[in-house]
XYZ file of C-alpha atoms in Angstrom:
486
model
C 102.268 61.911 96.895
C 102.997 65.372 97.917
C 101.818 68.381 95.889
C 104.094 71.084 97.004
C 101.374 73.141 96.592
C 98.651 75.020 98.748
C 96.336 77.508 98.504
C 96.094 81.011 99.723
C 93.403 83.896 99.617
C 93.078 87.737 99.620
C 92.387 88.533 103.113
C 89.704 90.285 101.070
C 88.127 88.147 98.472
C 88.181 90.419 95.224
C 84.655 89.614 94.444
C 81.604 88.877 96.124
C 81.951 84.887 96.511
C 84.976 83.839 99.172
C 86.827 81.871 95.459
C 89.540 83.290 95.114
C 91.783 80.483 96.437
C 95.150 80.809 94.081
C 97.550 77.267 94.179
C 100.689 78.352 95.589
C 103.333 76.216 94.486
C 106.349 75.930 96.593
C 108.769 76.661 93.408
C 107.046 80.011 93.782
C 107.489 80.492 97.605
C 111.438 79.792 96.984
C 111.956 81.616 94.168
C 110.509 85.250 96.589
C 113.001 84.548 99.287
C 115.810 83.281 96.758
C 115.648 85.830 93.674
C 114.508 89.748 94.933
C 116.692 92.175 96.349
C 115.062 91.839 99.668
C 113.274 88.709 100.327
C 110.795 90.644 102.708
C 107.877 89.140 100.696
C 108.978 85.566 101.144
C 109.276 85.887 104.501
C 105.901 87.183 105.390
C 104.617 84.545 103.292
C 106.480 81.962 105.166
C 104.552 83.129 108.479
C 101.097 83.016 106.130
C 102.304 79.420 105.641
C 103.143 78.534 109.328
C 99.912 80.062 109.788
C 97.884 77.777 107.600
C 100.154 75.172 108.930
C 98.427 76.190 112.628
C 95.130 75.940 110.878
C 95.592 72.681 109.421
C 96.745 71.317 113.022
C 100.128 70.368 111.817
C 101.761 72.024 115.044
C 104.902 70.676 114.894
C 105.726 71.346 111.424
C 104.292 75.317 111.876
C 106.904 75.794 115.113
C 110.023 74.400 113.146
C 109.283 76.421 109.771
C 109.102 79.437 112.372
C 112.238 78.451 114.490
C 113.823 78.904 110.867
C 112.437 82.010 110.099
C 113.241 83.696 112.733
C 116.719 82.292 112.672
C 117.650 83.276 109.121
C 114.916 86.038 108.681
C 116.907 89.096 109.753
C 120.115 88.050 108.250
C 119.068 88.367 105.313
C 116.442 91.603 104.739
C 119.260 93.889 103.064
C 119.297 97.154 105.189
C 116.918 99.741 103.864
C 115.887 103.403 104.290
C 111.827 102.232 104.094
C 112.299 98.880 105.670
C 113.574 97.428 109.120
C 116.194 94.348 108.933
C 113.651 92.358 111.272
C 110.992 89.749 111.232
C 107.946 90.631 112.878
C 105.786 87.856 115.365
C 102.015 88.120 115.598
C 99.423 87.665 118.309
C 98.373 84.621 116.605
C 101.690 83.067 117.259
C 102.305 84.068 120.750
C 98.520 82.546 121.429
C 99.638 79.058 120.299
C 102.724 79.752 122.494
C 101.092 80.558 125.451
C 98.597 77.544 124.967
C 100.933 74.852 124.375
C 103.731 75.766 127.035
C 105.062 72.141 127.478
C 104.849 70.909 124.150
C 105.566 73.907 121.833
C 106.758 76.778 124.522
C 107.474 80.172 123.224
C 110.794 80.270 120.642
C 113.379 81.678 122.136
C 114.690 83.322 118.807
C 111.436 85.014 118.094
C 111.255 88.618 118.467
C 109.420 90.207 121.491
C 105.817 91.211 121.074
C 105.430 95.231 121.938
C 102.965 95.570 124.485
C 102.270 98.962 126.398
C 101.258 100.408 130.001
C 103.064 97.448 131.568
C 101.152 94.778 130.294
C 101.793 91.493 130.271
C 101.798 89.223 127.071
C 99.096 87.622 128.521
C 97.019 90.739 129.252
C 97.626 92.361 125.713
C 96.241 89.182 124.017
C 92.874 89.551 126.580
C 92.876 92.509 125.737
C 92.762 92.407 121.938
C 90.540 89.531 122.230
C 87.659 91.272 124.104
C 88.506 94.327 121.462
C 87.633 91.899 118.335
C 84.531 90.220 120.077
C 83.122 93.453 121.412
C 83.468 94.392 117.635
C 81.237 91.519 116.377
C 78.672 93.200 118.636
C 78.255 96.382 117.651
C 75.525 97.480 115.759
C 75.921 101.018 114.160
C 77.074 98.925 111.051
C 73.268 97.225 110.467
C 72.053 101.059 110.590
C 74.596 102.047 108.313
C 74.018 99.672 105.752
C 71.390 98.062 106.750
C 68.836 100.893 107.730
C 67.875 98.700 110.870
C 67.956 100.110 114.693
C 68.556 98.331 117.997
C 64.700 96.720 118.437
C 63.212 97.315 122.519
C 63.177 93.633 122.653
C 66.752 91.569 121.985
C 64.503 88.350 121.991
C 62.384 89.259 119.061
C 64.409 86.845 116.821
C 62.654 84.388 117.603
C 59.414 85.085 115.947
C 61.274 86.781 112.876
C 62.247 85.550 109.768
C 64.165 88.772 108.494
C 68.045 87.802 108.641
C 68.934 91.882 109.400
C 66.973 91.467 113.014
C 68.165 87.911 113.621
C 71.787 89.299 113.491
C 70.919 92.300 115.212
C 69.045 90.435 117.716
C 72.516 88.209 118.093
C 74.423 90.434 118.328
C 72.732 92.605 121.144
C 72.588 89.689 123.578
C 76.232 89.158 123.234
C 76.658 92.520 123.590
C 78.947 94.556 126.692
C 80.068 98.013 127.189
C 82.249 96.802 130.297
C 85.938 96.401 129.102
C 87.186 92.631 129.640
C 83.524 91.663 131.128
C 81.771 89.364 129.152
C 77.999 88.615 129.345
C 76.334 85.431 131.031
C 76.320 82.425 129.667
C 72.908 82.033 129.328
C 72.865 85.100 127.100
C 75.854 83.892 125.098
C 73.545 80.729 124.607
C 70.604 83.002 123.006
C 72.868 84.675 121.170
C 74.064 81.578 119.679
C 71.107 80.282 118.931
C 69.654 83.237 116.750
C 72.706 83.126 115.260
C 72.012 79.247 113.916
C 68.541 80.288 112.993
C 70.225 83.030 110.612
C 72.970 80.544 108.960
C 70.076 77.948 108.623
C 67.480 79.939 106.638
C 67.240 79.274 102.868
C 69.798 82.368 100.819
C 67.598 84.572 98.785
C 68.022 85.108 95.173
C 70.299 87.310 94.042
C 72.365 87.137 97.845
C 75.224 86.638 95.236
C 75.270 89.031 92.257
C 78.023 91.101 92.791
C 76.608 94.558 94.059
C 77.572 96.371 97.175
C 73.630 95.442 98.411
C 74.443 92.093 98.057
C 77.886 92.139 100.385
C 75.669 93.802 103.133
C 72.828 91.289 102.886
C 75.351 88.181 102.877
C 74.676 86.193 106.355
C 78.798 86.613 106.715
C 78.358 89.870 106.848
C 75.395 90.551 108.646
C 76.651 88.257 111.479
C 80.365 87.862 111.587
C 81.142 84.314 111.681
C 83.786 84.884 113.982
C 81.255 85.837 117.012
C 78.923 82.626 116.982
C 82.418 80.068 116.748
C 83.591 82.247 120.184
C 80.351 81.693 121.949
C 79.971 77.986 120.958
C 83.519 77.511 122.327
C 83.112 79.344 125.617
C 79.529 77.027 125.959
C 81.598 73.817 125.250
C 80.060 73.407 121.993
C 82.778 72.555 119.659
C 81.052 70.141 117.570
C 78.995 73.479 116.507
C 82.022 75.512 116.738
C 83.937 73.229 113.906
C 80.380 73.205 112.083
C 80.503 77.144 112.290
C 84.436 77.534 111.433
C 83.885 74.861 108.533
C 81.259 76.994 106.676
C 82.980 80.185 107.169
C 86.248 78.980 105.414
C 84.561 77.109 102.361
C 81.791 79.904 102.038
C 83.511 82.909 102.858
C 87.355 82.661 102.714
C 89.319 85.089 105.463
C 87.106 87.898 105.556
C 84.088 89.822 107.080
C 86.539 89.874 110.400
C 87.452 86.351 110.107
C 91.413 86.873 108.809
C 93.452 83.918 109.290
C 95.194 86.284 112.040
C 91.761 87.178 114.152
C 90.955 82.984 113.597
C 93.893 81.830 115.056
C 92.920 84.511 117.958
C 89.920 83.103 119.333
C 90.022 81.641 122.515
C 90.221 78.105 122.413
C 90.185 77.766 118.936
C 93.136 74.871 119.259
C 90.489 72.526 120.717
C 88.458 73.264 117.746
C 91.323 72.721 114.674
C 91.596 68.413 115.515
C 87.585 68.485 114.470
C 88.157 70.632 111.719
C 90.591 68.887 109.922
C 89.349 65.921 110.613
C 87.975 65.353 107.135
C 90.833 66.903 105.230
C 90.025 69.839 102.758
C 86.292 69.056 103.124
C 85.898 70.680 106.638
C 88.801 72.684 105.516
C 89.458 74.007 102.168
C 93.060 75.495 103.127
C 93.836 72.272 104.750
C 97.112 70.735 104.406
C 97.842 67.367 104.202
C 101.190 66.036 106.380
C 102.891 64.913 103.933
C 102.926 68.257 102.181
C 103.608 70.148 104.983
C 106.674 67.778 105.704
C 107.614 68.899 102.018
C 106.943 72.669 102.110
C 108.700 72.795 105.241
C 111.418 71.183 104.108
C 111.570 73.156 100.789
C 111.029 76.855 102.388
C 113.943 75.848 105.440
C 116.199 74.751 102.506
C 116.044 78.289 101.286
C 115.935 80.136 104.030
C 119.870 78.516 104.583
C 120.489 78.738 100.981
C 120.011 82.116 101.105
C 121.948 82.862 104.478
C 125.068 80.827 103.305
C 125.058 81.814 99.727
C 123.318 85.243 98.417
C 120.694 86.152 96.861
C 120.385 83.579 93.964
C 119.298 86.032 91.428
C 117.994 83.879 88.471
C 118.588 86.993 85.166
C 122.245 88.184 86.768
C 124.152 89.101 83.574
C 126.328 85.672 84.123
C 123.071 83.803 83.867
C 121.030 85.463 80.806
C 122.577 86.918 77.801
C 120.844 89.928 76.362
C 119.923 87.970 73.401
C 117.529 85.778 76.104
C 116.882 88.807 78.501
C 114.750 90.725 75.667
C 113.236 87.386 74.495
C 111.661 86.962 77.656
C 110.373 90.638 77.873
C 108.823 90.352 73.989
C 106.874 87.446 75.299
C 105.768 89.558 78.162
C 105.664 88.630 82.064
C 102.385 90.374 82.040
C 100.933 87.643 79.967
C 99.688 90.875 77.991
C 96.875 90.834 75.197
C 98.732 89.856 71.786
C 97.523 93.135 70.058
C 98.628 95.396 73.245
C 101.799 93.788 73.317
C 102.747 94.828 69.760
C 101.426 98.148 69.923
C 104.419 98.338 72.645
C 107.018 96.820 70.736
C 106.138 99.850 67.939
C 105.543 102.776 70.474
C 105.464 102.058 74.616
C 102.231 104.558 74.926
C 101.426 107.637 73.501
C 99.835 110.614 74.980
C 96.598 112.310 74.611
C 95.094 115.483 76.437
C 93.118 116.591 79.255
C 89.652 114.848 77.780
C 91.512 113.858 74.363
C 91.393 110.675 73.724
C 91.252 109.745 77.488
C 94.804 111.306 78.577
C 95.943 108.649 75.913
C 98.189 105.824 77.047
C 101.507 105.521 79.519
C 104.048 102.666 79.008
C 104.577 99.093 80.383
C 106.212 100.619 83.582
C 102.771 102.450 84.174
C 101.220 98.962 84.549
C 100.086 97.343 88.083
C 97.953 94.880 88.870
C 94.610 96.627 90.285
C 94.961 94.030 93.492
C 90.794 93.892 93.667
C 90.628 97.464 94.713
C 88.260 98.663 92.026
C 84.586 98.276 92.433
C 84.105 96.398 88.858
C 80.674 95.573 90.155
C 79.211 98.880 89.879
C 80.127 98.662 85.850
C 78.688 95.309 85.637
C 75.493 96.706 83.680
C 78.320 98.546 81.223
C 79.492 94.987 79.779
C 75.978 94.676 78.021
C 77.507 92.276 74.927
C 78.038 89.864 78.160
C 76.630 88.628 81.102
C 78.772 88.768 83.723
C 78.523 86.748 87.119
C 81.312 88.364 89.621
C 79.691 85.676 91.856
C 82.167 83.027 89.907
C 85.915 82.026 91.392
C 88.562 83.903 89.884
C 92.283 83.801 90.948
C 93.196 86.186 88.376
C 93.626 90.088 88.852
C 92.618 93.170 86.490
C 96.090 94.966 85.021
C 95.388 98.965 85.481
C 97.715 101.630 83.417
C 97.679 105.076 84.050
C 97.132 107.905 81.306
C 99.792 108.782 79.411
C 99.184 112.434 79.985
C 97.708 114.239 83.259
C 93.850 113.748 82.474
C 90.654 114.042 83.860
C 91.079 111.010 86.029
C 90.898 108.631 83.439
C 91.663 105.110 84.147
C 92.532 102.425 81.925
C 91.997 98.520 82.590
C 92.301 95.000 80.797
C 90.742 92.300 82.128
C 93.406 89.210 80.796
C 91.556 86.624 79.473
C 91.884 83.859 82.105
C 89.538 86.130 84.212
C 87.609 87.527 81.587
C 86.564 83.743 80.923
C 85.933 83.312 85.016
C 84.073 86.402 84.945
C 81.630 85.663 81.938
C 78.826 83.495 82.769
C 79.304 80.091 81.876
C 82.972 80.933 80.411
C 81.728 80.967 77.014
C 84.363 83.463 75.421
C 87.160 82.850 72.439
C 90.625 82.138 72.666
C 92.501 84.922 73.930
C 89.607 87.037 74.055
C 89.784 89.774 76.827
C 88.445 93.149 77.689
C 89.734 97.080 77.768
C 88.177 99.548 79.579
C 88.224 102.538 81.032
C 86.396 105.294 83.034
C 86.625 108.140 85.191
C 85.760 109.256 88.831
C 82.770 111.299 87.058
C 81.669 108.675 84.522
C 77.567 107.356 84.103
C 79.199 104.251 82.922
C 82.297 102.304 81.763
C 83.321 102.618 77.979
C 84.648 98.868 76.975
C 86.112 97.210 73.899
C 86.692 94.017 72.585
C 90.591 94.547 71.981
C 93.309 97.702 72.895
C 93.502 97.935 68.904
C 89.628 98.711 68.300
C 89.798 101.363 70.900
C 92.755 102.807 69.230
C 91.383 102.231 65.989
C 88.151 104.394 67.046
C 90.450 107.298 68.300
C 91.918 107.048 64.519
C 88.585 107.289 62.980
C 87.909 110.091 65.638
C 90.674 112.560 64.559
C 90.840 111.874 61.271
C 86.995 112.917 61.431
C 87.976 116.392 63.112
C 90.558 116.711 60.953
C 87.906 116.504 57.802
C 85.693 119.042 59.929
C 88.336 121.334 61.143
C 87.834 120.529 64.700
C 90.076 121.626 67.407
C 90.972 120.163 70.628
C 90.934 122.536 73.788
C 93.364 122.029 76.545
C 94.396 124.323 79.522
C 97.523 125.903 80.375
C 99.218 126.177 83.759
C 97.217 128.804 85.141
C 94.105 127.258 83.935
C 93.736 129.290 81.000
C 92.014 127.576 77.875
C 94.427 126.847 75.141
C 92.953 125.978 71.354
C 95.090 123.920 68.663
């Protein structure tokens, strides 16, 4: 039975751990190129699907979805100041193209790929090809991070046991300064081989916990995944290529240089995908089964010509909601806000503090974005001492970040919802609807948490009502930077 469901990932795992796969259901995927405005979103997410279509070897299925994109596609992106009314193709794409010319040739609907200085499509994609493997190789990253220099000797892998010179080691003898050249095959065979001895030794404690040292030490990371799968292909090895490929997508997700995009890329990696898929979501844990591609296809193709012949099918137009139902559903809160927060915004959306007063105080709901992974939460791990956090654990859930409700000293304000706050906490031992606040500054030794919005409000209460009893004052600064006393 189909699911019409699959999964997708940040092309940059919010934590540590790959995990983050979210279920996207295909009631979602509709309702992005059916509902907004401009249904720019659902269409790049119908190329993400053709593209885990590609992955999951259903190549049929992948070329029709895209035949339909970029039928309907550009018809319907509304005309915009900050947006083009186009649908872009990727490199990806025009690689299956080009290697399936008499079974799935190159759409003639699709958009042309730019290319420059009179290349030919074919000499663009060499081109970026050689770029992204010549990248695997270099190795001012391990000295960076890793506080490791290019050894005399490339072959001294083989009597280490240190994972830093293994990868450096691997990625020296694959190594080539000579644009388009490659090295020799035997190298690209010692090359591969150190980098098997570095995926087969034993993790180390703590390769996992969540701190920036960790990310560097991770194998992934050390060695991008995406080097040793090219090498075993251009040896013939694709029984050790699918091995390679398998790991990286149930260990590590579409990152360390591995996005679905630079996969799709590597050269020969069509010969690879039968093997990979050959035991479903276990050698593959995007995979997607036929009959729910046949359905998801269907489904997204459906809308696509919906929204071509009909409109945007906007689901709260005025003749569709009454007011009465419109401001019910915004009480409840799309957020999926904290009870307590909500309420506070249903009596006041916000107030506002000072410049270190009560940390710039707080901005309304339209402040409010989801943070999207892109702060470090690791490095205030330590700060959460009432738990113990694991940022090692699969979350699919995001932070919510507001801004201060008055200009401030960089003071940002989080909630971790409760859905991740129970991924985050080691073993998910917290209560119903529990969550977290916090918030911090550029300049802060450490995060300042509480249990709810309301105690942290309730502790700025006790806080001015104190200076109140003392006859404190709060100092704030004028335009010009002049000090200014209440």
């Amino acid at each position: 039975m189909a699911t019409e469901t699959y999964y997708i990932t940040s092309e940059i795992p919010h934590n540590i751990d790959a995990g983050s796969w979210t279920p996207y259901p295909l009631s979602r995927h509709i309702f992005t190129l059916l509902d907004p405005v401009s249904p720019s979103l659902g269409i790049r997410q119908s190329l993400h699907l053709a593209q885990l279509l590609l992955l999951s070897n259903h190549l049929s299925q992948a070329n029709t979805l895209l035949s339909a994109i970029y039928t309907h596609g550009p018809s319907i992106i509304p005309p915009s100041p900050h947006e083009e009314s186009k649908v872009d193709t990727h490199n990806s794409l025009e690689a299956f193209w080009l290697a399936h010319p008499s079974t799935h040739p190159r759409l003639a609907n699709a958009p042309a790929l730019y290319t420059s200085n009179n290349q030919t499509l074919e000499e663009k994609l060499e081109y970026e090809r050689w770029g992204k493997f010549r990248e695997c190789t270099l190795t001012g990253w391990m000295h960076e991070h890793c506080n490791l220099r290019e050894p005399k000797d490339a072959h001294r892998w083989r009597e280490s046991d240190d994972p830093r010179m293994i990868a450096m080691c691997s990625r020296l003898l694959a190594k080539t300064k000579e644009r388009g050249e490659y090295v020799s095959l035997a190298r690209m065979r010692e090359a591969l081989d150190a980098a098997l001895k570095l995926y087969a030794l034993p993790v180390k404690k703590g390769e996992y916990d969540g701190s920036k040292e960790a990310k560097c030490r991770r194998y992934c990371s050390l060695l991008y995944k995406r080097l040793p799968i090219e090498l075993a292909i251009r040896l013939g090895e694709l029984e050790i290529a699918r091995g390679i490929l398998s790991e990286a997508l149930c260990q590590d997700g579409f990152c360390n240089e591995g996005s679905l995009e630079e996969i799709l890329m590597i050269p020969g990696i069509w010969d690879v995908l039968p093997l990979l898929n050959e035991k479903g979501k276990e050698g593959n844990v995007y995979f997607i089964t036929e009959g729910d591609a046949d359905v998801l296809v269907k489904g997204v193709i459906g809308a696509l010509e919906l929204r071509t012949k009909e409109g945007r099918q906007w689901s709260l137009a005025p003749e569709k909601v009454t007011w009465k139902e419109l401001l019910e559903r915004l009480a409840r809160g799309a957020w999926k806000l904290p009870r307590d927060f909500k309420e506070m915004c249903r009596v006041s959306d916000g107030f506002k503090g000072g410049y270190l007063f009560l940390a710039g105080g707080l901005a309304g709901i339209e402040s409010m974005f989801f943070d999207g992974g892109e702060t470090e939460l690791e490095r205030h791990v330590r700060d959460f001492y009432t738990r113990e956090i694991d940022l090692s654990q699969k979350t699919s859930h995001d932070m919510i970040q507001m801004i201060s409700g008055e200009e401030s000293e960089e003071y940002r304000h989080y909630i971790i919802p409760h859905r991740m706050w129970k991924d985050t906490v080691k073993g998910g031992d917290v209560g119903e609807g529990e969550y977290q606040y916090w918030h911090m500054t550029n300049h802060s030794v450490e995060a300042s948490h509480w249990g709810l919005v309301w105690d942290w409000v309730a502790s700025m209460v006790e806080e001015v009502e104190g200076m109140v009893e003392k006859g404190e004052k709060v100092g704030h600064w004028d335009d010009r930077g002049g000090l200014i006393v209440d």
